[in-house]
PDB file of C-alpha atoms and ligand atoms in Angstrom:
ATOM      1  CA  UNK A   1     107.018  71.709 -67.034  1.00 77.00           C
ATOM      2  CA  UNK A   2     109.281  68.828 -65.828  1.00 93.00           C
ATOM      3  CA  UNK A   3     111.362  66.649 -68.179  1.00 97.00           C
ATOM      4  CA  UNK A   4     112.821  63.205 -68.059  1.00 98.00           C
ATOM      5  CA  UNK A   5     115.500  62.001 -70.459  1.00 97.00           C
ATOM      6  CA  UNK A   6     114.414  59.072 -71.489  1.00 97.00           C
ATOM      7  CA  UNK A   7     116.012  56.259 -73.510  1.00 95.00           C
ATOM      8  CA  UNK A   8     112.883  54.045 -74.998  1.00 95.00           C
ATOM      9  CA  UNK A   9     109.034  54.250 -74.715  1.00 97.00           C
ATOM     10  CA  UNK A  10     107.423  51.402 -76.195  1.00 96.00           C
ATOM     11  CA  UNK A  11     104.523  48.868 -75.827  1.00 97.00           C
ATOM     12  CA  UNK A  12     104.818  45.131 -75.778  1.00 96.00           C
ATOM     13  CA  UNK A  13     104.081  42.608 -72.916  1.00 96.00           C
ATOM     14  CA  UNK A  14     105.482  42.166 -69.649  1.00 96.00           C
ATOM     15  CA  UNK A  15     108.294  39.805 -70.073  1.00 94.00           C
ATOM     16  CA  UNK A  16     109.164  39.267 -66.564  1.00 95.00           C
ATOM     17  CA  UNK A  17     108.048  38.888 -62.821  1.00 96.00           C
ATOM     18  CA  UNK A  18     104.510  39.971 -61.378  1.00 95.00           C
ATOM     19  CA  UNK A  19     103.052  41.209 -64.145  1.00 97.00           C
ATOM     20  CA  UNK A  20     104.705  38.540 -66.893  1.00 96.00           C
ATOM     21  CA  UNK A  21     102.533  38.629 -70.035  1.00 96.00           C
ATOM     22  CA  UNK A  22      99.894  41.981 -69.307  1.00 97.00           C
ATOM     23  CA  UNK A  23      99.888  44.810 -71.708  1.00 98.00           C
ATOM     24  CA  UNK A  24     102.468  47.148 -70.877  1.00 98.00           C
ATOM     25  CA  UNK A  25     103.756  50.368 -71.663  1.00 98.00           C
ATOM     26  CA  UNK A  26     107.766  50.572 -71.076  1.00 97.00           C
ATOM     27  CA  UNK A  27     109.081  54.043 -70.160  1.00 98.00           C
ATOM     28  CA  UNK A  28     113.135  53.964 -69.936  1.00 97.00           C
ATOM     29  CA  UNK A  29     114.982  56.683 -68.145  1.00 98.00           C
ATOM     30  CA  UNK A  30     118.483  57.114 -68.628  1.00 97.00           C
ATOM     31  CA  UNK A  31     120.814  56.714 -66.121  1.00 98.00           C
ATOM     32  CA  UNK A  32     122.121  54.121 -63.588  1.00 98.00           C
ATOM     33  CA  UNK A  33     124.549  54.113 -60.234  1.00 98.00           C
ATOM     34  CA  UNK A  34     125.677  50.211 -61.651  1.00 98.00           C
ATOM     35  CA  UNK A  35     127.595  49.304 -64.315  1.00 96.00           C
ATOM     36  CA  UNK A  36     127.011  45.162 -64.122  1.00 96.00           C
ATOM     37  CA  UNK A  37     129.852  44.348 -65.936  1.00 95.00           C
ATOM     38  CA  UNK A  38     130.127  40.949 -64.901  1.00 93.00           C
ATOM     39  CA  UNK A  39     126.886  39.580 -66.286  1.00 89.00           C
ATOM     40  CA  UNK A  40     127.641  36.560 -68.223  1.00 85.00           C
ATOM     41  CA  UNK A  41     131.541  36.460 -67.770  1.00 89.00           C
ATOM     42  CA  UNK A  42     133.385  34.025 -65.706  1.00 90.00           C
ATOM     43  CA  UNK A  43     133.727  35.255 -62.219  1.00 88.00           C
ATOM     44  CA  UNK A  44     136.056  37.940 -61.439  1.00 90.00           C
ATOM     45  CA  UNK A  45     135.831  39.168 -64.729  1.00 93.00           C
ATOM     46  CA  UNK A  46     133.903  41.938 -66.245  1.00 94.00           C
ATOM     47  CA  UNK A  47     132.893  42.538 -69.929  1.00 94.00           C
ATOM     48  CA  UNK A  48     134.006  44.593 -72.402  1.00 93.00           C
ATOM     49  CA  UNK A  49     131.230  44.567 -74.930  1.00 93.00           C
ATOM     50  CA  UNK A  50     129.972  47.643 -74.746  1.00 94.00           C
ATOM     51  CA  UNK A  51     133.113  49.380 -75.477  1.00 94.00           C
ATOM     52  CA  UNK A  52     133.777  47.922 -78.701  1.00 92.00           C
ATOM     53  CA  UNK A  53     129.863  49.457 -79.867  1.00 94.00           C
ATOM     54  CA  UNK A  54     130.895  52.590 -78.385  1.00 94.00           C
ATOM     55  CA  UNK A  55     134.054  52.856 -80.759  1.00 93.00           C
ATOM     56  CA  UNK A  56     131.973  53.053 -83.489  1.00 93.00           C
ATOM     57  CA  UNK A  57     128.859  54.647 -82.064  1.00 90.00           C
ATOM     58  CA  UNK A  58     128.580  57.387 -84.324  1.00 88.00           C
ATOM     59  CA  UNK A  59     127.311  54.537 -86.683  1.00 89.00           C
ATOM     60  CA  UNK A  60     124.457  54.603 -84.455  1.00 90.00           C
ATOM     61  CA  UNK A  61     121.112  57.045 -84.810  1.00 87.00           C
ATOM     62  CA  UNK A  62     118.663  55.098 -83.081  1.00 86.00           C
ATOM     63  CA  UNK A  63     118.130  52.818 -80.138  1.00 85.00           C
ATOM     64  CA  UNK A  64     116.679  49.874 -82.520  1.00 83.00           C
ATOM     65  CA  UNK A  65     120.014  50.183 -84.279  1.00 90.00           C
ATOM     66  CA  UNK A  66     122.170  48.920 -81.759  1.00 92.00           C
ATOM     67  CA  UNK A  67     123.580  45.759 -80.945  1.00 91.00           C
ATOM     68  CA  UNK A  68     122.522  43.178 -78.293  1.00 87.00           C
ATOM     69  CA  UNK A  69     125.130  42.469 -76.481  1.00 89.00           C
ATOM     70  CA  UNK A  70     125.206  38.900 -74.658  1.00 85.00           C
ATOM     71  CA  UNK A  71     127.687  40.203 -71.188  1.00 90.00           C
ATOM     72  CA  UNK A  72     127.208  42.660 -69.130  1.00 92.00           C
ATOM     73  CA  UNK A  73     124.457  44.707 -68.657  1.00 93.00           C
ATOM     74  CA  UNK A  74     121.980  44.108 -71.750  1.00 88.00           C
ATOM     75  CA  UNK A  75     120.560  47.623 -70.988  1.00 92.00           C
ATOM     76  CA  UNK A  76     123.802  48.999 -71.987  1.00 95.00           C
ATOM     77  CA  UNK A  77     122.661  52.287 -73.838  1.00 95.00           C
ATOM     78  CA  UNK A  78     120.374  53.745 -70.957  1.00 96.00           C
ATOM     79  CA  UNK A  79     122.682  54.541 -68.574  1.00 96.00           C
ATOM     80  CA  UNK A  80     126.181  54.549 -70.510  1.00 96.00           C
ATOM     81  CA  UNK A  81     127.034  57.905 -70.968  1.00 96.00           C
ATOM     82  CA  UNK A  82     128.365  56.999 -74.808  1.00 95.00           C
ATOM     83  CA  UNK A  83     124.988  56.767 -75.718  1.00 95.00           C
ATOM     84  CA  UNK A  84     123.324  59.106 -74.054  1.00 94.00           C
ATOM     85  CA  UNK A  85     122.766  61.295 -77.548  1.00 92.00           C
ATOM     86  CA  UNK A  86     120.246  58.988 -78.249  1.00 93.00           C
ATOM     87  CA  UNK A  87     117.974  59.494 -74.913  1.00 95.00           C
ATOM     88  CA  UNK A  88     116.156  62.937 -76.002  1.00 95.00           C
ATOM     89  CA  UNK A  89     115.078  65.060 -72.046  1.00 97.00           C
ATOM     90  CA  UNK A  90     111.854  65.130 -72.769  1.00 98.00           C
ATOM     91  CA  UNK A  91     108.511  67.189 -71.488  1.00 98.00           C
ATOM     92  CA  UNK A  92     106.060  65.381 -69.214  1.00 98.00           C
ATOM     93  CA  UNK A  93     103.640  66.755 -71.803  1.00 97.00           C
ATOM     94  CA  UNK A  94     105.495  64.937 -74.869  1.00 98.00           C
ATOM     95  CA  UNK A  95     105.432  61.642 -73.277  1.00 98.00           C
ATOM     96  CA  UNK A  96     101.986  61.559 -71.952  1.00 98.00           C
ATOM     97  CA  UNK A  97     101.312  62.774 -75.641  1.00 98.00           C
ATOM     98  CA  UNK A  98     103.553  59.810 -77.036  1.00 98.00           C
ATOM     99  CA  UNK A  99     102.207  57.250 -74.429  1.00 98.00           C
ATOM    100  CA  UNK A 100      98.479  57.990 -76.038  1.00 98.00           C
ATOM    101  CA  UNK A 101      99.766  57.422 -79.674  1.00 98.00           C
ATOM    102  CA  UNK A 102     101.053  54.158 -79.017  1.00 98.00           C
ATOM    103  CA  UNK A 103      98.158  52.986 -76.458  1.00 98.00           C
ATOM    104  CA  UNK A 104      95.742  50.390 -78.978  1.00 97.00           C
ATOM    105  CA  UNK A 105      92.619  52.404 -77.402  1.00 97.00           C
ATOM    106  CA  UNK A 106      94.607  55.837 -77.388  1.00 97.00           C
ATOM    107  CA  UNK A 107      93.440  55.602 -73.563  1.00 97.00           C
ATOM    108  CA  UNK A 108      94.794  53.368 -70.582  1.00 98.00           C
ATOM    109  CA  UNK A 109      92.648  49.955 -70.567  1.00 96.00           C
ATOM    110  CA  UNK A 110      94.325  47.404 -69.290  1.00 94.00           C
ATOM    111  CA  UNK A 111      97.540  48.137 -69.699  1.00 97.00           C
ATOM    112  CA  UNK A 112     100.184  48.843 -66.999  1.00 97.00           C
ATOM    113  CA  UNK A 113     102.768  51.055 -66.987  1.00 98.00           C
ATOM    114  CA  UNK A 114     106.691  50.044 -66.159  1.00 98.00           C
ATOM    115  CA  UNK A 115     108.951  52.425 -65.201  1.00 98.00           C
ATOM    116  CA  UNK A 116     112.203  50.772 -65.751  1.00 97.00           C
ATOM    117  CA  UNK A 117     116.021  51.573 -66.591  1.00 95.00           C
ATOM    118  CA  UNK A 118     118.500  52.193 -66.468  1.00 95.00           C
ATOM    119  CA  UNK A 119     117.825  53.090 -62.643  1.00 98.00           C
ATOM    120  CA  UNK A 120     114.385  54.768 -62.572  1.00 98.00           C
ATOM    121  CA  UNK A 121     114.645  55.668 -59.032  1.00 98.00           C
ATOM    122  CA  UNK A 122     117.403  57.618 -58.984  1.00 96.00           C
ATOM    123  CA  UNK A 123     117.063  61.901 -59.643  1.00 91.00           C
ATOM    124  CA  UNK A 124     113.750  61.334 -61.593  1.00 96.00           C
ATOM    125  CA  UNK A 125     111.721  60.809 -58.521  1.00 97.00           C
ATOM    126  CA  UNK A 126     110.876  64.691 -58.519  1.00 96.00           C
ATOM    127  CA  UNK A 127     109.646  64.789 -61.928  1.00 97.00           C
ATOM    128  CA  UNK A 128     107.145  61.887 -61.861  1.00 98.00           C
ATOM    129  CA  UNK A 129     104.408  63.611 -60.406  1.00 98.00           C
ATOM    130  CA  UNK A 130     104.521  65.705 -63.312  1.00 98.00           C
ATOM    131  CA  UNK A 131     103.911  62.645 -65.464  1.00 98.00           C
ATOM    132  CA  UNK A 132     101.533  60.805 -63.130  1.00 98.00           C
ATOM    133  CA  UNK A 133      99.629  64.169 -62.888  1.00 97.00           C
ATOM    134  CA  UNK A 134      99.010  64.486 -66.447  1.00 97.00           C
ATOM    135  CA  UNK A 135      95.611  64.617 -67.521  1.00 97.00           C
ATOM    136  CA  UNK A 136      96.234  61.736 -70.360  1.00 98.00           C
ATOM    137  CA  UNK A 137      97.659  59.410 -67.785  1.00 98.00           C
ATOM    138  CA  UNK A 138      94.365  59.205 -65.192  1.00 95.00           C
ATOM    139  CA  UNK A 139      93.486  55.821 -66.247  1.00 96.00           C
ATOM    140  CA  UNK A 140      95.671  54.594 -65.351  1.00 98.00           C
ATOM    141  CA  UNK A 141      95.802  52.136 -62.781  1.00 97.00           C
ATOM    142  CA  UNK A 142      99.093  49.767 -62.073  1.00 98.00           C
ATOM    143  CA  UNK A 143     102.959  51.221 -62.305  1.00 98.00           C
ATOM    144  CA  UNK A 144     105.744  49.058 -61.528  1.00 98.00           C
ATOM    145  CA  UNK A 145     109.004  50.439 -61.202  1.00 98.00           C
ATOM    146  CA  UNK A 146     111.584  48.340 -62.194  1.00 98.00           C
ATOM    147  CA  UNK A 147     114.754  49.373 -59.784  1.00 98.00           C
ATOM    148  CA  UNK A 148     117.589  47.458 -58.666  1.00 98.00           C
ATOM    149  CA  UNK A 149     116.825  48.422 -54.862  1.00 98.00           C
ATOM    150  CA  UNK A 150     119.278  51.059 -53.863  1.00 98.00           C
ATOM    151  CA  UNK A 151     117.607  53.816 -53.864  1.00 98.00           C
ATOM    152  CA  UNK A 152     115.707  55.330 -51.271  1.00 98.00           C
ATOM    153  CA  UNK A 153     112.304  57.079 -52.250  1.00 98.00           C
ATOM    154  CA  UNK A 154     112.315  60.386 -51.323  1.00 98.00           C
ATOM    155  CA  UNK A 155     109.637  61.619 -48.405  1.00 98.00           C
ATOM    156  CA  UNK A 156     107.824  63.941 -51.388  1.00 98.00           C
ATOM    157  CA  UNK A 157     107.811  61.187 -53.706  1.00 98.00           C
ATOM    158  CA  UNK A 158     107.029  58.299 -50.846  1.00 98.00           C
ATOM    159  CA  UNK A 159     103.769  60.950 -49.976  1.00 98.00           C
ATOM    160  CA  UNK A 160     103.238  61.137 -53.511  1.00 98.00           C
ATOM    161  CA  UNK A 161     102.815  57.369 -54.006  1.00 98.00           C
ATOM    162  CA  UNK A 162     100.646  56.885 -51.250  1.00 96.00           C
ATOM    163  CA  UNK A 163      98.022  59.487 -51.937  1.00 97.00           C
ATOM    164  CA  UNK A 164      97.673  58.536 -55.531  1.00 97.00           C
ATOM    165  CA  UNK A 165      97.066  55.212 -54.655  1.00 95.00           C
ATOM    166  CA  UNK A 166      94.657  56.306 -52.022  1.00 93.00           C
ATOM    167  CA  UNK A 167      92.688  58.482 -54.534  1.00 88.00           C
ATOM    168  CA  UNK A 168      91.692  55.371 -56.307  1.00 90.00           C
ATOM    169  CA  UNK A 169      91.026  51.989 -54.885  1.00 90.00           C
ATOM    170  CA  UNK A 170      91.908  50.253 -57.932  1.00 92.00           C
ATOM    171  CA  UNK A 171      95.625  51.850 -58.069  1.00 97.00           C
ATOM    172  CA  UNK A 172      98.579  49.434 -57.605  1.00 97.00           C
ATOM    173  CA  UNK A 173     102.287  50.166 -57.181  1.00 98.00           C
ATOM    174  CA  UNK A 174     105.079  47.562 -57.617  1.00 98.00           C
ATOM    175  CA  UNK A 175     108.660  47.421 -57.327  1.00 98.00           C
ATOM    176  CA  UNK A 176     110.290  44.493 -58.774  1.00 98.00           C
ATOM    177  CA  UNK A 177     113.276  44.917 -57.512  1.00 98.00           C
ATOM    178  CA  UNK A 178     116.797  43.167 -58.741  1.00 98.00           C
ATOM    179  CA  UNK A 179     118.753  43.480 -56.530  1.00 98.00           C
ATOM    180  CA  UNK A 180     122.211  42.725 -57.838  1.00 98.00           C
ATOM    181  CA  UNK A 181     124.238  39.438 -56.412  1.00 97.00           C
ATOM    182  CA  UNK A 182     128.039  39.142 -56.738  1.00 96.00           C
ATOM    183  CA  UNK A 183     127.454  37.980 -60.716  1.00 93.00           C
ATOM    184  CA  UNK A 184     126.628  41.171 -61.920  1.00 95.00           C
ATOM    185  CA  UNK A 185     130.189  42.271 -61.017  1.00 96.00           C
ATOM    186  CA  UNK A 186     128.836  44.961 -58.480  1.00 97.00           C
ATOM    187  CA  UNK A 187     129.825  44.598 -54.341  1.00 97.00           C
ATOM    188  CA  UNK A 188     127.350  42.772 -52.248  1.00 98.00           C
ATOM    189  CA  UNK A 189     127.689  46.036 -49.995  1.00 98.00           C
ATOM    190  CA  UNK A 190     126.918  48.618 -52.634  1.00 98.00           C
ATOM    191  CA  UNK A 191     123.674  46.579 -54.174  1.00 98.00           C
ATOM    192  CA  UNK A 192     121.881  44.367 -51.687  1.00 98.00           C
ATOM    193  CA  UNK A 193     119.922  47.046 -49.316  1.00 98.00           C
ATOM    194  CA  UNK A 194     117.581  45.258 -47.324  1.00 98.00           C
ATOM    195  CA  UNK A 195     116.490  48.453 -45.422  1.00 98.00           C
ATOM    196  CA  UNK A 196     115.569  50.546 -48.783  1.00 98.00           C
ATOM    197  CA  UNK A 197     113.757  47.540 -50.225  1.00 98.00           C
ATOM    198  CA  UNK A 198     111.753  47.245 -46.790  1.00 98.00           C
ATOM    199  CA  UNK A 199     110.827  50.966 -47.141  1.00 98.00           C
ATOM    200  CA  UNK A 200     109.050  50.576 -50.910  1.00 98.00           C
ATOM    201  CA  UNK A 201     106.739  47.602 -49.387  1.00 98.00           C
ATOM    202  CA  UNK A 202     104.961  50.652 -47.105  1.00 97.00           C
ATOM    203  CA  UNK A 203     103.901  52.373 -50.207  1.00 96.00           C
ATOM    204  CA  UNK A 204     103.083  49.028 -52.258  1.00 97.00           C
ATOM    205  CA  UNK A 205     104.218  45.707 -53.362  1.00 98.00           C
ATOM    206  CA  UNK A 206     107.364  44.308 -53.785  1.00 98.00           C
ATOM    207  CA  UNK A 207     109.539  41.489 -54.240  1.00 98.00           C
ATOM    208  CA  UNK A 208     112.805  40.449 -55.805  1.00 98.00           C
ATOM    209  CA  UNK A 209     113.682  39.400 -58.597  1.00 98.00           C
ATOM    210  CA  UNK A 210     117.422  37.597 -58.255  1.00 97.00           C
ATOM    211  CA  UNK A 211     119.285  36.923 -61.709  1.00 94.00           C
ATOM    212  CA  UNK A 212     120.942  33.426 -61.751  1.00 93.00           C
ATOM    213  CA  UNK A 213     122.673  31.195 -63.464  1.00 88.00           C
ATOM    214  CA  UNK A 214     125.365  28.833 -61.705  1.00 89.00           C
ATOM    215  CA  UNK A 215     124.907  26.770 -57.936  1.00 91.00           C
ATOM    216  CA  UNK A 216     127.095  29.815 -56.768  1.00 93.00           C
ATOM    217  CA  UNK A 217     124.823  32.615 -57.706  1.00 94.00           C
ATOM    218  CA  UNK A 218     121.846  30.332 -56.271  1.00 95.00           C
ATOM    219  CA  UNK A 219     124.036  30.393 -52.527  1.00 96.00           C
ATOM    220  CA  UNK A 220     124.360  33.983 -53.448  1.00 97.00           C
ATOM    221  CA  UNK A 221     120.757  34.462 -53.888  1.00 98.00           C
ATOM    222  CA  UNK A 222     119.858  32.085 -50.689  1.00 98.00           C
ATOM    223  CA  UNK A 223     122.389  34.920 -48.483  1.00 98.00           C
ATOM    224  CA  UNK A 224     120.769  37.494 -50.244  1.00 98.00           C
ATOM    225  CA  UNK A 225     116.954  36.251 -48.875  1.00 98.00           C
ATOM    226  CA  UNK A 226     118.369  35.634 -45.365  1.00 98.00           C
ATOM    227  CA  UNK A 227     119.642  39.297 -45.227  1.00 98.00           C
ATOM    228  CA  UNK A 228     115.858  41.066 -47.141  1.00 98.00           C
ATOM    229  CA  UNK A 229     114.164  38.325 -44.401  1.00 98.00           C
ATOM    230  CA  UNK A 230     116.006  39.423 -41.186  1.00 98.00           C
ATOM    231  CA  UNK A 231     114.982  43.197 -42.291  1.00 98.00           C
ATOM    232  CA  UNK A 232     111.479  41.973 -42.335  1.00 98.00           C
ATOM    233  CA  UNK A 233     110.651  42.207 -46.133  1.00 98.00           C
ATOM    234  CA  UNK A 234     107.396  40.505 -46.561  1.00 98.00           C
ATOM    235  CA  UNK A 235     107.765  40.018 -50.380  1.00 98.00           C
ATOM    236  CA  UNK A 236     107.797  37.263 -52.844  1.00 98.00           C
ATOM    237  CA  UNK A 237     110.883  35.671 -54.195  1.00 98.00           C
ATOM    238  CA  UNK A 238     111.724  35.250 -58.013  1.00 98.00           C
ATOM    239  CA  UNK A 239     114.560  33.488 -59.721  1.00 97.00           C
ATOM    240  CA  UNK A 240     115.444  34.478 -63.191  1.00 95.00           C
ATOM    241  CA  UNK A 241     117.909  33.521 -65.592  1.00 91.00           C
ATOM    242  CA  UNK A 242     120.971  35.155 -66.732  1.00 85.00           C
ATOM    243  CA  UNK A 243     120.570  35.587 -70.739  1.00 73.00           C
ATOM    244  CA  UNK A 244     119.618  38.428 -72.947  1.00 63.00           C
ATOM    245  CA  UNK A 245     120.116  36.487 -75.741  1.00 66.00           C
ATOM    246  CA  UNK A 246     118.074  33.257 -76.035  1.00 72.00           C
ATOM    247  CA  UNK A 247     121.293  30.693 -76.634  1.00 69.00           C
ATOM    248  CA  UNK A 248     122.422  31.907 -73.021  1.00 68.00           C
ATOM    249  CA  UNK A 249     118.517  32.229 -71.496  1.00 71.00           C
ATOM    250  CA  UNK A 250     118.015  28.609 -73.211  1.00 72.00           C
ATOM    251  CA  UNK A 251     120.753  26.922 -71.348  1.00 72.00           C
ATOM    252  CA  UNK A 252     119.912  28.217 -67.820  1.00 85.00           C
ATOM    253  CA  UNK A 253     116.170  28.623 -67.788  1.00 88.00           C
ATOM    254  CA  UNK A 254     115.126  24.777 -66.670  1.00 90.00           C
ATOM    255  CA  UNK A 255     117.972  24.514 -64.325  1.00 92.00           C
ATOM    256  CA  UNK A 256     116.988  27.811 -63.120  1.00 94.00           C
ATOM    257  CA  UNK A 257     113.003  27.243 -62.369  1.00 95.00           C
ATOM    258  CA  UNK A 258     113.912  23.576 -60.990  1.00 96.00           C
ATOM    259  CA  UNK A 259     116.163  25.685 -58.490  1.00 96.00           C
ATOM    260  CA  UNK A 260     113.142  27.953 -57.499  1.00 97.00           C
ATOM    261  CA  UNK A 261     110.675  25.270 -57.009  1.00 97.00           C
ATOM    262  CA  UNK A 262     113.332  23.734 -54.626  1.00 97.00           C
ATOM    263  CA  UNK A 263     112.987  26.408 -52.279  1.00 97.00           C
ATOM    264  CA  UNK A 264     109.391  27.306 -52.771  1.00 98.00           C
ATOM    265  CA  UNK A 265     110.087  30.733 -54.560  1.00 98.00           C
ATOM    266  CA  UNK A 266     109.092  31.848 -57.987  1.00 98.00           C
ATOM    267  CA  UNK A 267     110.278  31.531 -61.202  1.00 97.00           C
ATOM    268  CA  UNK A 268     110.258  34.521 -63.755  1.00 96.00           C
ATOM    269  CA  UNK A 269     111.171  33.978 -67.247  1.00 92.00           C
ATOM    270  CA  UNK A 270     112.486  36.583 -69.364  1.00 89.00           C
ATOM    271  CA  UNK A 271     109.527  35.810 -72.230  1.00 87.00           C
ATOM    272  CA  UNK A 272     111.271  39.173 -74.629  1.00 83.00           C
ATOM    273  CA  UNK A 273     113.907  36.724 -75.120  1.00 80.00           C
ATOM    274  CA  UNK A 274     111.532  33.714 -76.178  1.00 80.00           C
ATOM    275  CA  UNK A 275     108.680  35.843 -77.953  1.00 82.00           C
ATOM    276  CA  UNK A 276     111.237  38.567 -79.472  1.00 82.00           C
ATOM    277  CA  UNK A 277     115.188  37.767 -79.174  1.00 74.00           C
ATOM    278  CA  UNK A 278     115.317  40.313 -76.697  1.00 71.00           C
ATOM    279  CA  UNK A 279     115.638  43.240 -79.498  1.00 75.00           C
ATOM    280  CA  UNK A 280     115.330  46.962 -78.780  1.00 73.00           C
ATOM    281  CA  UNK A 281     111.787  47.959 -78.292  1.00 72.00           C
ATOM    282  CA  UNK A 282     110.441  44.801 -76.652  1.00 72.00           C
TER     283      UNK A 282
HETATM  284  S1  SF4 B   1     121.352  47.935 -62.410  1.00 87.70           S
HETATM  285 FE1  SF4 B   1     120.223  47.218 -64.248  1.00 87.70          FE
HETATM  286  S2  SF4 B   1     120.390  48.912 -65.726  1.00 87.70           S
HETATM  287 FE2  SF4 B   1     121.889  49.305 -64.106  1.00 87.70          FE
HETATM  288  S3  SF4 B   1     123.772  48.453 -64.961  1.00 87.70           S
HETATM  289 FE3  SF4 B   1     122.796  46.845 -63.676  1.00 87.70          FE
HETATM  290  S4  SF4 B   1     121.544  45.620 -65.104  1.00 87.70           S
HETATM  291 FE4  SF4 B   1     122.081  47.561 -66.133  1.00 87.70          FE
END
């Protein structure tokens, strides 16, 4: 039986994008090819948050634990390899098991699963069948992985995708993808992959999802669209603010949705931050 290592499994609402406010069940794998450093620093300069947590992470036995950090990547712990003690590799057959305990129903209704990061799409894409497979997960009906766009789907996995959407007519797959701009800290050539991105929209739906909080990130962003358009993606456009913590989301979230109407995208809030300061688990 496969296993994932996987940092949090939880159910709250959708906070973000597409899906914002459905019932959702939040499956974090660990790992991640980014580091996003620069979130929420002045440009140029990258954060060192995380390190002073990791000084002291023996302090630390559980995810809920740990401190939210306000720079850098707020997902800190699910890809750091500091903290990887605290992602358990886990059997398909425990986290279907652990998916049905926390389920209201102890079956799939409504809810949707995410499959977020970390970078979900990275070596994990062989043992999701597994998962998907599973006899406790055949109700469901909506997955959205939550990837930052650089990774290509493998052929098994891209065949996978298709026929289990195919077996039911009411199965949906989503990639909200956030892709990383120069504010993150990571190079425009190493995150914004306009040929990847084009490849997920011929198993399902996608769209970005661009993190924002200054005029310069919004040129960044308009760039970014000009290079995902002259690829040919189809998809829809979201702006988001920058800010895992809600004095940082607060300050940026008008500016940012006034900036989206401009240009006839989307706005996404970040509604964990609102509803839940953005804590562990939500
Ligand atoms: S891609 Fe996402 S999970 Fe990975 S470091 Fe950047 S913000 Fe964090």
């Amino acid at each position: 039986m496969s296993k994932i290592k996987i940092s949090e499994l939880f159910y709250s609402v959708q906070g973000e994008g597409r899906y914002m406010g459905v019932p959702s069940i939040f499956l974090r794998t660990f790992g991640c090819n980014f580091r996003c450093a620069g979130f929420g620093m002045p440009r140029g300069e990258l954060s060192n948050e995380t390190d002073d947590i990791a000084r002291v992470v023996q302090m630390y036995n559980d995810y809920k634990e740990l401190p939210l950090v306000s720079t850098g990547c707020d997902s800190y712990a699910s890809w750091d390899p500091r903290f990887k003690h605290l992602s358990p590799l886990l059997s398909t057959d425990s986290i279907a098991n652990s998916i049905m305990d926390i389920l209201p129903y102890k079956e799939w209704q409504d809810e949707h699963l995410v499959i977020t990061g970390g970078e979900p799409l990275l070596g994990w894409q062989r043992q999701y069948p597994d998962l998907l497979d599973h006899p406790k997960m055949h109700g469901l009906k909506e997955i959205t992985f939550e990837t930052n766009g650089t990774q290509k789907l493998t052929p098994e996995f891209k065949h996978y995708l298709d026929d289990w959407t195919i077996a039911n007519w009411d199965r949906e797959i989503t990639f909200s993808v956030s892709a990383k701009l120069p504010a993150s800290g990571e190079s425009w050539e190493d995150a914004i992959k306009p040929e990847v991105v084009c490849e997920y929209e011929q198993v399902g739906t996608a769209y970005l999802k661009l993190v924002v909080a200054t005029e310069q990130d919004i040129a960044d962003a308009e760039c970014a669209v000009g290079a995902f358009r002259s690829a040919g993606f189809k998809g829809h456009i979201y702006l988001m603010p920058v800010g895992g913590v809600e004095s940082v989301y607060t300050l940026n979230a008008k500016n940012v949705a006034l900036a989206a109407m401009k240009r006839g995208w989307r706005y996404s809030d970040r509604l964990q931050v609102p509803l839940f300061k953005n804590e562990w688990g939500t």
